[in-house]
């Protein structure tokens, strides 16, 4: 909420609510081809009523994840574990609760973290994941965190 008060007349004030969000983000639907992981109350981000608050993306990103996951499962009979994409309204992803940007690329729903461990407990086949990501017009970006792949679309 933005509030403006007159300097000559303090009784005169105007308030407006301003919502800032990335448009057209949608929630990744449930699927037998992947498992959604992560998401904690500390992530915050409106609307606070969502319990699944870390799997929102653009339609292109969500379609790519669904296609990649389906192909991966068909080839290896393993499901990918999908972690952070974006908050429901986008913006800074407060992963550590301190509003500092270690997750700054997850602002617009175009980046996805995929665990290096499948839902069945096996190691994700990195070359297959790279090939499927490339076929979906995405790429895997190297990150410092060795427990996941970072896909961008």
PDB file of C-alpha atoms in Angstrom:
ATOM      1  CA  UNK A   1       0.000   0.000   0.000  1.00  0.00           C
ATOM      2  CA  UNK A   2       1.272   3.450  -0.928  1.00  0.00           C
ATOM      3  CA  UNK A   3       0.131   6.334   1.231  1.00  0.00           C
ATOM      4  CA  UNK A   4       0.524  10.025   0.338  1.00  0.00           C
ATOM      5  CA  UNK A   5      -0.190  12.813   2.834  1.00  0.00           C
ATOM      6  CA  UNK A   6      -0.427  16.538   2.160  1.00  0.00           C
ATOM      7  CA  UNK A   7       2.307  18.681   3.713  1.00  0.00           C
ATOM      8  CA  UNK A   8      -0.027  21.637   4.273  1.00  0.00           C
ATOM      9  CA  UNK A   9      -3.054  19.538   5.277  1.00  0.00           C
ATOM     10  CA  UNK A  10      -1.941  16.323   7.067  1.00  0.00           C
ATOM     11  CA  UNK A  11      -5.564  15.209   7.287  1.00  0.00           C
ATOM     12  CA  UNK A  12      -5.643  14.859   3.506  1.00  0.00           C
ATOM     13  CA  UNK A  13      -4.266  11.531   2.448  1.00  0.00           C
ATOM     14  CA  UNK A  14      -4.669   9.061  -0.363  1.00  0.00           C
ATOM     15  CA  UNK A  15      -3.925   5.336  -0.251  1.00  0.00           C
ATOM     16  CA  UNK A  16      -3.569   2.956  -3.157  1.00  0.00           C
ATOM     17  CA  UNK A  17      -2.720  -0.713  -3.132  1.00  0.00           C
ATOM     18  CA  UNK A  18      -0.063  -1.633  -5.667  1.00  0.00           C
ATOM     19  CA  UNK A  19       0.471  -5.248  -6.707  1.00  0.00           C
ATOM     20  CA  UNK A  20       3.648  -6.081  -8.567  1.00  0.00           C
ATOM     21  CA  UNK A  21       3.797  -9.496 -10.174  1.00  0.00           C
ATOM     22  CA  UNK A  22       4.966 -11.376 -13.213  1.00  0.00           C
ATOM     23  CA  UNK A  23       1.961 -11.975 -15.434  1.00  0.00           C
ATOM     24  CA  UNK A  24       0.864 -15.335 -16.762  1.00  0.00           C
ATOM     25  CA  UNK A  25       2.562 -17.665 -14.271  1.00  0.00           C
ATOM     26  CA  UNK A  26       0.700 -20.918 -13.656  1.00  0.00           C
ATOM     27  CA  UNK A  27       1.135 -23.795 -11.238  1.00  0.00           C
ATOM     28  CA  UNK A  28       2.834 -26.937 -12.561  1.00  0.00           C
ATOM     29  CA  UNK A  29       0.072 -29.573 -12.517  1.00  0.00           C
ATOM     30  CA  UNK A  30       0.423 -32.931 -10.785  1.00  0.00           C
ATOM     31  CA  UNK A  31       1.685 -35.720 -13.048  1.00  0.00           C
ATOM     32  CA  UNK A  32       2.663 -39.383 -12.847  1.00  0.00           C
ATOM     33  CA  UNK A  33       5.874 -38.424 -14.723  1.00  0.00           C
ATOM     34  CA  UNK A  34       7.485 -36.306 -11.974  1.00  0.00           C
ATOM     35  CA  UNK A  35       7.348 -35.516  -8.270  1.00  0.00           C
ATOM     36  CA  UNK A  36       7.185 -31.931  -7.030  1.00  0.00           C
ATOM     37  CA  UNK A  37       9.468 -31.276  -4.049  1.00  0.00           C
ATOM     38  CA  UNK A  38      10.453 -28.304  -1.891  1.00  0.00           C
ATOM     39  CA  UNK A  39       8.229 -25.403  -1.050  1.00  0.00           C
ATOM     40  CA  UNK A  40       8.261 -24.130   2.494  1.00  0.00           C
ATOM     41  CA  UNK A  41       6.334 -21.460   4.399  1.00  0.00           C
ATOM     42  CA  UNK A  42       9.584 -19.461   4.563  1.00  0.00           C
ATOM     43  CA  UNK A  43       9.384 -18.986   0.777  1.00  0.00           C
ATOM     44  CA  UNK A  44       6.478 -16.627   1.295  1.00  0.00           C
ATOM     45  CA  UNK A  45       5.185 -14.758  -1.713  1.00  0.00           C
ATOM     46  CA  UNK A  46       1.513 -14.057  -2.405  1.00  0.00           C
ATOM     47  CA  UNK A  47      -0.959 -15.569  -2.483  1.00  0.00           C
ATOM     48  CA  UNK A  48      -0.096 -16.991   0.920  1.00  0.00           C
ATOM     49  CA  UNK A  49      -2.972 -19.473   0.705  1.00  0.00           C
ATOM     50  CA  UNK A  50      -1.024 -21.738  -1.672  1.00  0.00           C
ATOM     51  CA  UNK A  51       0.801 -24.630  -0.048  1.00  0.00           C
ATOM     52  CA  UNK A  52       2.524 -25.445  -3.343  1.00  0.00           C
ATOM     53  CA  UNK A  53       4.191 -22.075  -3.732  1.00  0.00           C
ATOM     54  CA  UNK A  54       7.411 -22.872  -5.585  1.00  0.00           C
ATOM     55  CA  UNK A  55       6.268 -24.553  -8.828  1.00  0.00           C
ATOM     56  CA  UNK A  56       4.863 -21.650 -10.870  1.00  0.00           C
ATOM     57  CA  UNK A  57       6.156 -20.973 -14.358  1.00  0.00           C
ATOM     58  CA  UNK A  58       5.442 -19.673 -17.803  1.00  0.00           C
ATOM     59  CA  UNK A  59       3.411 -21.893 -20.098  1.00  0.00           C
ATOM     60  CA  UNK A  60       6.546 -22.591 -22.163  1.00  0.00           C
ATOM     61  CA  UNK A  61       8.508 -23.669 -19.077  1.00  0.00           C
ATOM     62  CA  UNK A  62       5.719 -25.866 -17.724  1.00  0.00           C
ATOM     63  CA  UNK A  63       5.190 -27.530 -21.110  1.00  0.00           C
ATOM     64  CA  UNK A  64       8.929 -28.190 -21.411  1.00  0.00           C
ATOM     65  CA  UNK A  65       9.094 -29.775 -17.947  1.00  0.00           C
ATOM     66  CA  UNK A  66       6.102 -31.988 -18.715  1.00  0.00           C
ATOM     67  CA  UNK A  67       7.586 -33.088 -22.061  1.00  0.00           C
ATOM     68  CA  UNK A  68      11.059 -33.704 -20.614  1.00  0.00           C
ATOM     69  CA  UNK A  69       9.683 -35.624 -17.636  1.00  0.00           C
ATOM     70  CA  UNK A  70       7.406 -37.775 -19.775  1.00  0.00           C
ATOM     71  CA  UNK A  71      10.242 -38.700 -22.169  1.00  0.00           C
ATOM     72  CA  UNK A  72      12.639 -39.318 -19.289  1.00  0.00           C
ATOM     73  CA  UNK A  73      10.171 -41.649 -17.571  1.00  0.00           C
ATOM     74  CA  UNK A  74       9.407 -43.503 -20.820  1.00  0.00           C
ATOM     75  CA  UNK A  75      13.110 -44.136 -21.446  1.00  0.00           C
ATOM     76  CA  UNK A  76      14.347 -44.971 -17.937  1.00  0.00           C
ATOM     77  CA  UNK A  77      11.184 -45.709 -15.922  1.00  0.00           C
ATOM     78  CA  UNK A  78      12.227 -43.081 -13.374  1.00  0.00           C
ATOM     79  CA  UNK A  79      10.512 -39.874 -12.360  1.00  0.00           C
ATOM     80  CA  UNK A  80      12.333 -36.562 -12.082  1.00  0.00           C
ATOM     81  CA  UNK A  81      12.031 -34.591  -8.849  1.00  0.00           C
ATOM     82  CA  UNK A  82      11.098 -31.002  -9.716  1.00  0.00           C
ATOM     83  CA  UNK A  83      12.060 -28.379  -7.157  1.00  0.00           C
ATOM     84  CA  UNK A  84      11.984 -24.595  -7.420  1.00  0.00           C
ATOM     85  CA  UNK A  85      10.586 -22.819 -10.475  1.00  0.00           C
ATOM     86  CA  UNK A  86       9.073 -19.514  -9.301  1.00  0.00           C
ATOM     87  CA  UNK A  87       6.735 -18.086  -6.697  1.00  0.00           C
ATOM     88  CA  UNK A  88       3.081 -17.577  -7.721  1.00  0.00           C
ATOM     89  CA  UNK A  89       3.652 -13.873  -8.441  1.00  0.00           C
ATOM     90  CA  UNK A  90       7.299 -14.200  -9.481  1.00  0.00           C
ATOM     91  CA  UNK A  91       9.869 -11.850  -7.997  1.00  0.00           C
ATOM     92  CA  UNK A  92      12.746 -12.535  -5.653  1.00  0.00           C
ATOM     93  CA  UNK A  93      12.630 -16.120  -4.403  1.00  0.00           C
ATOM     94  CA  UNK A  94      13.430 -15.777  -0.703  1.00  0.00           C
ATOM     95  CA  UNK A  95      14.848 -19.276  -0.286  1.00  0.00           C
ATOM     96  CA  UNK A  96      16.754 -18.531   2.940  1.00  0.00           C
ATOM     97  CA  UNK A  97      14.292 -16.130   4.566  1.00  0.00           C
ATOM     98  CA  UNK A  98      16.724 -13.199   4.431  1.00  0.00           C
ATOM     99  CA  UNK A  99      15.606 -11.522   1.154  1.00  0.00           C
ATOM    100  CA  UNK A 100      19.061 -11.938  -0.367  1.00  0.00           C
ATOM    101  CA  UNK A 101      19.243 -13.225  -3.951  1.00  0.00           C
ATOM    102  CA  UNK A 102      20.827 -16.679  -4.116  1.00  0.00           C
ATOM    103  CA  UNK A 103      17.770 -17.741  -6.146  1.00  0.00           C
ATOM    104  CA  UNK A 104      17.609 -14.624  -8.302  1.00  0.00           C
ATOM    105  CA  UNK A 105      17.129 -16.499 -11.586  1.00  0.00           C
ATOM    106  CA  UNK A 106      13.808 -17.927 -10.396  1.00  0.00           C
ATOM    107  CA  UNK A 107      12.040 -14.529 -10.640  1.00  0.00           C
ATOM    108  CA  UNK A 108      10.209 -15.002 -13.942  1.00  0.00           C
ATOM    109  CA  UNK A 109       9.132 -18.650 -14.100  1.00  0.00           C
ATOM    110  CA  UNK A 110      11.694 -19.646 -16.741  1.00  0.00           C
ATOM    111  CA  UNK A 111      14.197 -21.551 -14.563  1.00  0.00           C
ATOM    112  CA  UNK A 112      13.720 -24.958 -12.963  1.00  0.00           C
ATOM    113  CA  UNK A 113      15.734 -26.935 -10.426  1.00  0.00           C
ATOM    114  CA  UNK A 114      15.731 -30.703 -10.987  1.00  0.00           C
ATOM    115  CA  UNK A 115      17.225 -32.953  -8.315  1.00  0.00           C
ATOM    116  CA  UNK A 116      20.197 -35.131  -9.224  1.00  0.00           C
ATOM    117  CA  UNK A 117      18.335 -38.004  -7.503  1.00  0.00           C
ATOM    118  CA  UNK A 118      15.219 -39.461  -9.138  1.00  0.00           C
ATOM    119  CA  UNK A 119      12.026 -40.117  -7.199  1.00  0.00           C
ATOM    120  CA  UNK A 120      12.980 -43.799  -7.182  1.00  0.00           C
ATOM    121  CA  UNK A 121      16.368 -43.045  -5.559  1.00  0.00           C
ATOM    122  CA  UNK A 122      18.649 -43.479  -8.568  1.00  0.00           C
ATOM    123  CA  UNK A 123      21.039 -40.899  -9.959  1.00  0.00           C
ATOM    124  CA  UNK A 124      19.535 -38.829 -12.766  1.00  0.00           C
ATOM    125  CA  UNK A 125      21.152 -39.623 -16.130  1.00  0.00           C
ATOM    126  CA  UNK A 126      22.733 -36.249 -16.880  1.00  0.00           C
ATOM    127  CA  UNK A 127      23.304 -36.743 -20.607  1.00  0.00           C
ATOM    128  CA  UNK A 128      19.723 -37.818 -21.217  1.00  0.00           C
ATOM    129  CA  UNK A 129      18.453 -34.841 -19.213  1.00  0.00           C
ATOM    130  CA  UNK A 130      20.714 -32.521 -21.240  1.00  0.00           C
ATOM    131  CA  UNK A 131      19.514 -33.993 -24.532  1.00  0.00           C
ATOM    132  CA  UNK A 132      15.837 -33.746 -23.571  1.00  0.00           C
ATOM    133  CA  UNK A 133      16.309 -30.185 -22.301  1.00  0.00           C
ATOM    134  CA  UNK A 134      18.008 -29.195 -25.566  1.00  0.00           C
ATOM    135  CA  UNK A 135      15.167 -30.791 -27.570  1.00  0.00           C
ATOM    136  CA  UNK A 136      12.749 -28.619 -25.567  1.00  0.00           C
ATOM    137  CA  UNK A 137      14.760 -25.510 -26.568  1.00  0.00           C
ATOM    138  CA  UNK A 138      16.246 -25.130 -23.111  1.00  0.00           C
ATOM    139  CA  UNK A 139      19.654 -25.497 -21.575  1.00  0.00           C
ATOM    140  CA  UNK A 140      21.225 -26.624 -18.336  1.00  0.00           C
ATOM    141  CA  UNK A 141      23.151 -23.873 -16.573  1.00  0.00           C
ATOM    142  CA  UNK A 142      26.040 -24.768 -14.280  1.00  0.00           C
ATOM    143  CA  UNK A 143      25.432 -23.759 -10.663  1.00  0.00           C
ATOM    144  CA  UNK A 144      27.473 -23.991  -7.503  1.00  0.00           C
ATOM    145  CA  UNK A 145      24.908 -26.259  -5.880  1.00  0.00           C
ATOM    146  CA  UNK A 146      25.780 -29.865  -6.770  1.00  0.00           C
ATOM    147  CA  UNK A 147      22.456 -31.388  -5.608  1.00  0.00           C
ATOM    148  CA  UNK A 148      20.424 -30.270  -8.620  1.00  0.00           C
ATOM    149  CA  UNK A 149      20.442 -29.344 -12.286  1.00  0.00           C
ATOM    150  CA  UNK A 150      19.353 -25.827 -13.205  1.00  0.00           C
ATOM    151  CA  UNK A 151      17.299 -25.780 -16.419  1.00  0.00           C
ATOM    152  CA  UNK A 152      16.421 -22.544 -18.182  1.00  0.00           C
ATOM    153  CA  UNK A 153      13.871 -21.959 -20.959  1.00  0.00           C
TER     154      UNK A 153
END
